[in-house]
Every structure is written in C-alpha cells, then in structure tokens.
Amino acid sequence: MNKTPFSKIIAGTMTWGVWGKNCNNNEMIALLNCCMENNITSFDHADIYGDYTTETAFGNAFKESKIDRDEIQLISKCGIQLQSDNRKNLIKHYDYSKSYIISSVEQSLKNLKTDFLDLLLLHRPSPLMEVDEIAAAVEKLKNDGKILDFGASNFTTQQTDLIETKTKINYNQISFSITDHAAMLDGSLEHMQLHKIKPMCWSPLGRVFKKDDEQTRRIKKLAKSLSLKYNVPIDVILIAWILKHPSGILPVCGSSSKSRIAELMKATTINLDLQDWFALWTASLGEPVP
C-alpha cells in the first residue's frame, strides 16, 4: 500500500462522540463529508475517545458514507488504559506490551471498519515501556499490513531517541499553540527536524478561547486586528501562526462545527508577515521576545 500524505489540517475526532458533541450517525456523516469537501482528509483517533466508543461511531458513519478508504487517512493511538465500564481496569495505567499494542490496533481496525491504519501513535509515554516489546509489535503490524507508519504522542526527545534505538518514529503529536509553545524553545522541534520526525500538534488554539485572562485578551486583541488584515477568522490566524514554523507542524483541529471546519484550510493559504508572527508571540509572552 502506498502512503498518502496527511492533509495539512487534521480533523481531531475526540469531541465528535460522547466526550463532546455526541453526534448521531447522520451528524457524523455530515462532518465527514464537510471535512472532505474542504480537503481535510486525515482523521485523528484514539482507542480511548468517548470511553472507547468514538472509533465505533466513526466507523459506522464512515461505512455508511461510502467515502473511498483510499481518499482518507486514519490515525489512532493506543497505550492508555482507562477505568471504564468497557474495561476491567482497577486504575488508569499504560500498557505497551507487544500483545496489547497488537490487540489494540486490531480492535481499532474493527471499530473503524478498515483493514489498516495510516499511522499508529503511542498515546503517552510509560515509565515501564520496553522498547523491544514496542519494536516487535510495530514490526509485526507493519509486516501484516495493519499499520503503514508509526510514531508517538507527547513523547520527549529522550523518549523518542530511546524508541528509535529499535524502530523509527516518523511522527510525534505534541501540545503546541500560541499559549503553549515550550516545544519551540526547549529543543523539541529542532530535534524533530534533525531526526526527520514530523510534528503534529493537538489543542492548536491553546487557551485562547478557553480562558479569559491578560494573556488571552492580549492575543485576541491582536489576532482580531490581524483577522481584518488577512480577511480570515481569528482562529485561522492562530493556526497560520503554527503553520509558519519550519518544522512543518500538522495541526489536529478538534472542531465539530461544520462552519469552522469550512474555514480551517484557509490557514494553509496564509503566510503571516514576519513581524506579525513575532507580534503574536510577543502578545503571548506579554513582553519582548527573548
């Protein structure tokens, strides 16, 4: 199977199910079609989303939508074990044994109504993960055609280096936004560029629309003026700020609003002026950049 590039904006499905909008089947089909109409063809999942139910809801909608599997890319994550009515877990923990990684992927394939994942990510690092177990699982899943590519999520540079002693990591999905830009300053994004690891970022709008404080008010004030300059909504300006970084970050946008989804890809057409980019960073910091 040939690898199809991920869309420059990735649709995050976490809020499509019971952890968010709780879309019914028809609403989820409508969201799928809206994404496709706006050239968002990549969909980010995790086995735990919706208390282990969202992948199934998406899979049912995808099957009924009649969208060609070759036209989309499916990402999922595994490793987190939640306390849930759907699991016999006594406590939240992580499991990166070979058998669990394989069984989790096989369950995701069943839920998503597909034969393969375009990308498997380890959801969060575990102090007890053994790289030989992980590498053996990844090798088998690739050889069996059940995953096309492999990466991590929320892993540090040292943790990715450890995994890469046994198997290549091609993606790392991290938290990154105008309000959470530590990865830009602690060497993480440079490390990814050096090791040819493609960054994805979750929560790309950060705290801007979740908190009302001095920082978010500064950012929104400037972003509002820039939205007039570039003739796009404020959230598109904030996504464009991320896209300008030379590491080629792929934002995972979790909106379940069709109107917002329709606007998101506009960010890929905007190249913020250098000083506008730094002005946004300055607004976030509340002082001149270092």
mmCIF file of C-alpha atoms in Angstrom:
data_model
loop_
_atom_site.group_PDB
_atom_site.id
_atom_site.type_symbol
_atom_site.label_atom_id
_atom_site.label_comp_id
_atom_site.label_asym_id
_atom_site.label_seq_id
_atom_site.Cartn_x
_atom_site.Cartn_y
_atom_site.Cartn_z
ATOM 1 C CA MET A 1 0.000 0.000 0.000
ATOM 2 C CA ASN A 2 1.260 3.461 -0.864
ATOM 3 C CA LYS A 3 1.411 6.086 1.863
ATOM 4 C CA THR A 4 -0.826 9.068 1.149
ATOM 5 C CA PRO A 5 0.319 12.368 2.682
ATOM 6 C CA PHE A 6 -1.752 13.660 5.555
ATOM 7 C CA SER A 7 -3.811 16.767 4.924
ATOM 8 C CA LYS A 8 -2.207 19.974 6.189
ATOM 9 C CA ILE A 9 -5.024 20.257 8.722
ATOM 10 C CA ILE A 10 -6.029 17.049 10.520
ATOM 11 C CA ALA A 11 -9.531 16.526 11.887
ATOM 12 C CA GLY A 12 -9.462 15.572 15.553
ATOM 13 C CA THR A 13 -12.410 13.333 16.377
ATOM 14 C CA MET A 14 -12.229 13.328 20.189
ATOM 15 C CA THR A 15 -15.206 15.701 20.547
ATOM 16 C CA TRP A 16 -17.308 14.104 17.809
ATOM 17 C CA GLY A 17 -18.579 11.429 20.191
ATOM 18 C CA VAL A 18 -19.836 11.298 23.754
ATOM 19 C CA TRP A 19 -16.890 13.355 25.048
ATOM 20 C CA GLY A 20 -18.175 16.329 23.075
ATOM 21 C CA LYS A 21 -20.963 16.984 20.617
ATOM 22 C CA ASN A 22 -22.208 13.383 20.821
ATOM 23 C CA CYS A 23 -23.026 13.303 17.110
ATOM 24 C CA ASN A 24 -25.551 10.807 15.903
ATOM 25 C CA ASN A 25 -24.784 8.761 12.791
ATOM 26 C CA ASN A 26 -26.165 11.292 10.315
ATOM 27 C CA GLU A 27 -24.381 14.190 12.014
ATOM 28 C CA MET A 28 -21.096 12.308 11.926
ATOM 29 C CA ILE A 29 -21.553 11.519 8.237
ATOM 30 C CA ALA A 30 -22.198 15.230 7.644
ATOM 31 C CA LEU A 31 -18.973 16.130 9.492
ATOM 32 C CA LEU A 32 -17.030 13.575 7.461
ATOM 33 C CA ASN A 33 -18.377 14.989 4.212
ATOM 34 C CA CYS A 34 -17.726 18.560 5.346
ATOM 35 C CA CYS A 35 -14.090 17.697 6.040
ATOM 36 C CA MET A 36 -13.713 16.009 2.665
ATOM 37 C CA GLU A 37 -15.312 18.953 0.850
ATOM 38 C CA ASN A 38 -12.708 21.213 2.440
ATOM 39 C CA ASN A 39 -9.723 18.956 1.677
ATOM 40 C CA ILE A 40 -9.341 17.759 5.253
ATOM 41 C CA THR A 41 -8.816 14.072 4.583
ATOM 42 C CA SER A 42 -6.933 12.932 7.713
ATOM 43 C CA PHE A 43 -8.773 11.876 10.872
ATOM 44 C CA ASP A 44 -7.149 11.570 14.282
ATOM 45 C CA HIS A 45 -8.477 8.993 16.757
ATOM 46 C CA ALA A 46 -7.501 7.210 19.943
ATOM 47 C CA ASP A 47 -8.919 3.967 21.248
ATOM 48 C CA ILE A 48 -9.991 5.683 24.499
ATOM 49 C CA TYR A 49 -12.002 8.515 22.927
ATOM 50 C CA GLY A 50 -15.584 8.544 24.077
ATOM 51 C CA ASP A 51 -14.779 5.956 26.738
ATOM 52 C CA TYR A 52 -13.814 3.503 23.994
ATOM 53 C CA THR A 53 -16.887 4.309 21.843
ATOM 54 C CA THR A 54 -15.981 7.063 19.361
ATOM 55 C CA GLU A 55 -13.999 4.884 16.958
ATOM 56 C CA THR A 56 -17.015 2.619 16.561
ATOM 57 C CA ALA A 57 -19.375 5.558 15.976
ATOM 58 C CA PHE A 58 -16.975 6.997 13.393
ATOM 59 C CA GLY A 59 -16.521 3.617 11.731
ATOM 60 C CA ASN A 60 -20.265 3.149 11.342
ATOM 61 C CA ALA A 61 -20.601 6.630 9.851
ATOM 62 C CA PHE A 62 -17.629 6.115 7.562
ATOM 63 C CA LYS A 63 -19.026 2.829 6.263
ATOM 64 C CA GLU A 64 -22.424 4.375 5.566
ATOM 65 C CA SER A 65 -20.896 7.491 3.977
ATOM 66 C CA LYS A 66 -19.469 5.385 1.120
ATOM 67 C CA ILE A 67 -16.314 7.522 1.181
ATOM 68 C CA ASP A 68 -13.462 5.660 -0.548
ATOM 69 C CA ARG A 69 -10.935 4.405 2.018
ATOM 70 C CA ASP A 70 -8.123 5.411 -0.322
ATOM 71 C CA GLU A 71 -9.315 9.016 -0.112
ATOM 72 C CA ILE A 72 -8.784 9.343 3.655
ATOM 73 C CA GLN A 73 -6.054 8.749 6.217
ATOM 74 C CA LEU A 74 -6.810 7.238 9.620
ATOM 75 C CA ILE A 75 -4.625 7.813 12.671
ATOM 76 C CA SER A 76 -5.152 6.148 16.016
ATOM 77 C CA LYS A 77 -3.380 5.888 19.340
ATOM 78 C CA CYS A 78 -3.086 3.209 21.976
ATOM 79 C CA GLY A 79 -1.470 2.580 25.336
ATOM 80 C CA ILE A 80 -3.661 4.412 27.832
ATOM 81 C CA GLN A 81 -5.852 2.075 29.871
ATOM 82 C CA LEU A 82 -8.770 3.932 31.443
ATOM 83 C CA GLN A 83 -11.071 2.897 34.243
ATOM 84 C CA SER A 84 -14.210 2.176 32.269
ATOM 85 C CA ASP A 85 -17.319 0.053 32.133
ATOM 86 C CA ASN A 86 -15.795 -1.195 28.880
ATOM 87 C CA ARG A 87 -12.583 -2.398 30.540
ATOM 88 C CA LYS A 88 -11.682 -4.380 33.643
ATOM 89 C CA ASN A 89 -9.142 -1.803 34.799
ATOM 90 C CA LEU A 90 -8.858 -1.083 38.518
ATOM 91 C CA ILE A 91 -6.799 2.064 37.889
ATOM 92 C CA LYS A 92 -5.720 4.225 34.970
ATOM 93 C CA HIS A 93 -2.410 2.943 33.647
ATOM 94 C CA TYR A 94 -0.377 2.375 30.474
ATOM 95 C CA ASP A 95 0.236 -0.880 28.618
ATOM 96 C CA TYR A 96 2.860 -1.140 25.893
ATOM 97 C CA SER A 97 3.330 -4.880 25.805
ATOM 98 C CA LYS A 98 3.594 -6.412 22.348
ATOM 99 C CA SER A 99 0.336 -8.306 22.814
ATOM 100 C CA TYR A 100 -1.596 -5.245 23.957
ATOM 101 C CA ILE A 101 -0.362 -2.957 21.167
ATOM 102 C CA ILE A 102 -1.326 -5.568 18.569
ATOM 103 C CA SER A 103 -4.714 -6.337 20.114
ATOM 104 C CA SER A 104 -5.488 -2.630 20.478
ATOM 105 C CA VAL A 105 -4.731 -1.965 16.813
ATOM 106 C CA GLU A 106 -6.819 -4.939 15.752
ATOM 107 C CA GLN A 107 -9.734 -3.608 17.820
ATOM 108 C CA SER A 108 -9.331 -0.132 16.289
ATOM 109 C CA LEU A 109 -9.391 -1.640 12.799
ATOM 110 C CA LYS A 110 -12.605 -3.473 13.637
ATOM 111 C CA ASN A 111 -14.157 -0.337 15.140
ATOM 112 C CA LEU A 112 -13.128 1.949 12.281
ATOM 113 C CA LYS A 113 -14.278 -0.521 9.610
ATOM 114 C CA THR A 114 -10.890 -0.564 7.913
ATOM 115 C CA ASP A 115 -8.093 -3.015 7.161
ATOM 116 C CA PHE A 116 -5.245 -0.706 8.110
ATOM 117 C CA LEU A 117 -4.234 2.452 9.942
ATOM 118 C CA ASP A 118 -2.202 5.017 8.069
ATOM 119 C CA LEU A 119 -0.485 5.844 11.344
ATOM 120 C CA LEU A 120 -0.295 4.321 14.818
ATOM 121 C CA LEU A 121 0.829 6.529 17.704
ATOM 122 C CA LEU A 122 1.752 5.514 21.240
ATOM 123 C CA HIS A 123 -0.567 7.810 23.175
ATOM 124 C CA ARG A 124 1.571 8.787 26.177
ATOM 125 C CA PRO A 125 4.912 7.505 27.440
ATOM 126 C CA SER A 126 5.048 4.946 30.230
ATOM 127 C CA PRO A 127 7.970 4.586 32.661
ATOM 128 C CA LEU A 128 7.630 0.812 32.185
ATOM 129 C CA MET A 129 7.651 0.686 28.390
ATOM 130 C CA GLU A 130 10.177 -1.738 26.922
ATOM 131 C CA VAL A 131 11.483 -0.778 23.510
ATOM 132 C CA ASP A 132 11.974 -4.374 22.369
ATOM 133 C CA GLU A 133 8.285 -5.095 23.001
ATOM 134 C CA ILE A 134 7.219 -1.955 21.161
ATOM 135 C CA ALA A 135 9.527 -2.610 18.205
ATOM 136 C CA ALA A 136 8.348 -6.227 17.898
ATOM 137 C CA ALA A 137 4.706 -5.112 17.846
ATOM 138 C CA VAL A 138 5.366 -2.400 15.264
ATOM 139 C CA GLU A 139 7.312 -4.776 13.034
ATOM 140 C CA LYS A 140 4.529 -7.368 13.074
ATOM 141 C CA LEU A 141 1.792 -4.799 12.476
ATOM 142 C CA LYS A 142 3.705 -3.362 9.513
ATOM 143 C CA ASN A 143 4.503 -6.781 8.084
ATOM 144 C CA ASP A 144 0.838 -7.754 8.370
ATOM 145 C CA GLY A 145 -0.229 -4.540 6.607
ATOM 146 C CA LYS A 146 -2.231 -3.363 9.609
ATOM 147 C CA ILE A 147 -0.307 -0.092 10.022
ATOM 148 C CA LEU A 148 1.541 1.882 7.378
ATOM 149 C CA ASP A 149 3.513 4.140 9.695
ATOM 150 C CA PHE A 150 4.434 4.587 13.340
ATOM 151 C CA GLY A 151 5.009 7.400 15.788
ATOM 152 C CA ALA A 152 4.415 8.714 19.273
ATOM 153 C CA SER A 153 2.336 11.277 21.099
ATOM 154 C CA ASN A 154 3.527 13.504 23.951
ATOM 155 C CA PHE A 155 6.993 11.892 23.972
ATOM 156 C CA THR A 156 10.104 13.844 24.983
ATOM 157 C CA THR A 157 13.234 13.962 22.843
ATOM 158 C CA GLN A 158 14.916 11.403 25.104
ATOM 159 C CA GLN A 159 11.935 9.062 24.912
ATOM 160 C CA THR A 160 11.813 9.229 21.128
ATOM 161 C CA ASP A 161 15.572 8.609 20.999
ATOM 162 C CA LEU A 162 15.073 5.529 23.158
ATOM 163 C CA ILE A 163 12.363 4.119 20.893
ATOM 164 C CA GLU A 164 14.448 4.900 17.833
ATOM 165 C CA THR A 165 17.224 2.590 19.029
ATOM 166 C CA LYS A 166 14.887 -0.212 17.907
ATOM 167 C CA THR A 167 12.350 1.236 15.440
ATOM 168 C CA LYS A 168 11.896 4.503 13.535
ATOM 169 C CA ILE A 169 9.493 7.144 14.839
ATOM 170 C CA ASN A 170 8.183 9.284 11.982
ATOM 171 C CA TYR A 171 5.650 11.435 13.874
ATOM 172 C CA ASN A 172 5.241 12.912 17.345
ATOM 173 C CA GLN A 173 1.943 14.560 18.273
ATOM 174 C CA ILE A 174 2.548 17.200 20.936
ATOM 175 C CA SER A 175 0.764 20.083 22.591
ATOM 176 C CA PHE A 176 1.652 23.269 20.708
ATOM 177 C CA SER A 177 -0.137 26.596 20.300
ATOM 178 C CA ILE A 178 0.271 30.339 20.763
ATOM 179 C CA THR A 179 -0.248 29.778 24.522
ATOM 180 C CA ASP A 180 1.813 26.571 24.791
ATOM 181 C CA HIS A 181 4.978 26.971 22.770
ATOM 182 C CA ALA A 182 7.568 25.294 25.015
ATOM 183 C CA ALA A 183 8.464 22.834 22.240
ATOM 184 C CA MET A 184 9.725 25.813 20.214
ATOM 185 C CA LEU A 185 12.143 26.813 22.958
ATOM 186 C CA ASP A 186 13.305 23.568 24.607
ATOM 187 C CA GLY A 187 14.818 21.983 21.506
ATOM 188 C CA SER A 188 11.927 19.604 20.815
ATOM 189 C CA LEU A 189 11.037 20.920 17.362
ATOM 190 C CA GLU A 190 14.694 21.214 16.354
ATOM 191 C CA HIS A 191 15.208 17.613 17.491
ATOM 192 C CA MET A 192 12.298 16.503 15.309
ATOM 193 C CA GLN A 193 13.716 18.298 12.296
ATOM 194 C CA LEU A 194 17.141 16.770 12.911
ATOM 195 C CA HIS A 195 15.716 13.242 13.205
ATOM 196 C CA LYS A 196 13.124 13.626 10.413
ATOM 197 C CA ILE A 197 10.209 13.293 12.827
ATOM 198 C CA LYS A 198 7.130 15.140 11.601
ATOM 199 C CA PRO A 199 5.377 17.072 14.382
ATOM 200 C CA MET A 200 1.624 17.085 14.797
ATOM 201 C CA CYS A 201 0.006 19.244 17.447
ATOM 202 C CA TRP A 202 -3.144 18.799 19.482
ATOM 203 C CA SER A 203 -5.074 21.703 21.014
ATOM 204 C CA PRO A 204 -3.643 24.131 18.421
ATOM 205 C CA LEU A 205 -5.748 27.033 19.732
ATOM 206 C CA GLY A 206 -4.422 26.519 23.237
ATOM 207 C CA ARG A 207 -6.115 28.511 25.986
ATOM 208 C CA VAL A 208 -7.167 31.427 23.794
ATOM 209 C CA PHE A 209 -10.883 30.606 23.756
ATOM 210 C CA LYS A 210 -10.943 28.598 26.977
ATOM 211 C CA LYS A 211 -9.626 31.195 29.458
ATOM 212 C CA ASP A 212 -10.211 34.906 29.909
ATOM 213 C CA ASP A 213 -7.052 36.404 31.366
ATOM 214 C CA GLU A 214 -4.458 39.038 30.484
ATOM 215 C CA GLN A 215 -2.582 36.728 28.112
ATOM 216 C CA THR A 216 -5.617 35.579 26.142
ATOM 217 C CA ARG A 217 -7.018 39.109 25.975
ATOM 218 C CA ARG A 218 -3.727 40.381 24.517
ATOM 219 C CA ILE A 219 -3.681 37.589 21.944
ATOM 220 C CA LYS A 220 -7.327 38.042 20.942
ATOM 221 C CA LYS A 221 -6.936 41.810 20.576
ATOM 222 C CA LEU A 222 -4.002 41.444 18.193
ATOM 223 C CA ALA A 223 -5.465 38.433 16.383
ATOM 224 C CA LYS A 224 -8.658 40.417 15.782
ATOM 225 C CA SER A 225 -6.734 43.159 14.005
ATOM 226 C CA LEU A 226 -4.777 40.577 12.010
ATOM 227 C CA SER A 227 -8.000 38.829 11.050
ATOM 228 C CA LEU A 228 -9.088 42.071 9.399
ATOM 229 C CA LYS A 229 -5.718 42.430 7.668
ATOM 230 C CA TYR A 230 -5.742 38.876 6.279
ATOM 231 C CA ASN A 231 -9.535 38.638 5.957
ATOM 232 C CA VAL A 232 -9.911 35.391 7.901
ATOM 233 C CA PRO A 233 -11.340 34.486 11.350
ATOM 234 C CA ILE A 234 -9.203 34.767 14.469
ATOM 235 C CA ASP A 235 -8.764 31.003 14.887
ATOM 236 C CA VAL A 236 -7.435 30.772 11.324
ATOM 237 C CA ILE A 237 -4.798 33.392 12.201
ATOM 238 C CA LEU A 238 -3.710 31.283 15.192
ATOM 239 C CA ILE A 239 -3.445 28.151 13.046
ATOM 240 C CA ALA A 240 -1.454 30.084 10.425
ATOM 241 C CA TRP A 241 0.949 31.100 13.224
ATOM 242 C CA ILE A 242 1.657 27.406 13.841
ATOM 243 C CA LEU A 243 1.972 26.553 10.149
ATOM 244 C CA LYS A 244 4.727 29.122 9.639
ATOM 245 C CA HIS A 245 7.151 27.130 11.804
ATOM 246 C CA PRO A 246 9.758 25.454 9.556
ATOM 247 C CA SER A 247 9.312 22.021 11.154
ATOM 248 C CA GLY A 248 6.076 21.636 9.182
ATOM 249 C CA ILE A 249 3.687 21.092 12.090
ATOM 250 C CA LEU A 250 0.359 19.443 11.234
ATOM 251 C CA PRO A 251 -2.378 20.899 13.494
ATOM 252 C CA VAL A 252 -5.018 18.492 14.780
ATOM 253 C CA CYS A 253 -8.142 20.624 14.960
ATOM 254 C CA GLY A 254 -10.916 19.168 17.085
ATOM 255 C CA SER A 255 -13.857 21.252 15.943
ATOM 256 C CA SER A 256 -17.208 19.563 15.456
ATOM 257 C CA SER A 257 -18.683 22.703 13.865
ATOM 258 C CA LYS A 258 -19.165 22.478 10.109
ATOM 259 C CA SER A 259 -18.834 26.240 9.684
ATOM 260 C CA ARG A 260 -15.483 26.305 11.492
ATOM 261 C CA ILE A 261 -14.221 23.232 9.653
ATOM 262 C CA ALA A 262 -15.007 25.015 6.383
ATOM 263 C CA GLU A 263 -12.748 27.913 7.411
ATOM 264 C CA LEU A 264 -9.766 25.972 8.744
ATOM 265 C CA MET A 265 -7.969 25.190 5.496
ATOM 266 C CA LYS A 266 -7.721 28.924 4.804
ATOM 267 C CA ALA A 267 -4.832 28.885 7.267
ATOM 268 C CA THR A 268 -2.771 26.917 4.745
ATOM 269 C CA THR A 269 -3.052 29.773 2.234
ATOM 270 C CA ILE A 270 -1.787 32.458 4.614
ATOM 271 C CA ASN A 271 1.868 33.277 5.104
ATOM 272 C CA LEU A 272 1.963 35.642 8.064
ATOM 273 C CA ASP A 273 4.351 38.550 7.691
ATOM 274 C CA LEU A 274 7.467 38.034 9.790
ATOM 275 C CA GLN A 275 6.673 40.883 12.157
ATOM 276 C CA ASP A 276 3.037 39.776 12.513
ATOM 277 C CA TRP A 277 4.260 36.320 13.565
ATOM 278 C CA PHE A 278 6.583 37.814 16.175
ATOM 279 C CA ALA A 279 3.884 40.245 17.295
ATOM 280 C CA LEU A 280 1.641 37.295 18.163
ATOM 281 C CA TRP A 281 4.430 35.604 20.098
ATOM 282 C CA THR A 282 5.098 38.884 21.911
ATOM 283 C CA ALA A 283 1.395 39.175 22.782
ATOM 284 C CA SER A 284 1.500 35.692 24.238
ATOM 285 C CA LEU A 285 4.586 36.452 26.303
ATOM 286 C CA GLY A 286 3.444 39.890 27.438
ATOM 287 C CA GLU A 287 6.968 41.225 26.874
ATOM 288 C CA PRO A 288 9.511 41.430 24.061
ATOM 289 C CA VAL A 289 10.670 38.062 22.737
ATOM 290 C CA PRO A 290 13.882 36.682 24.321
#
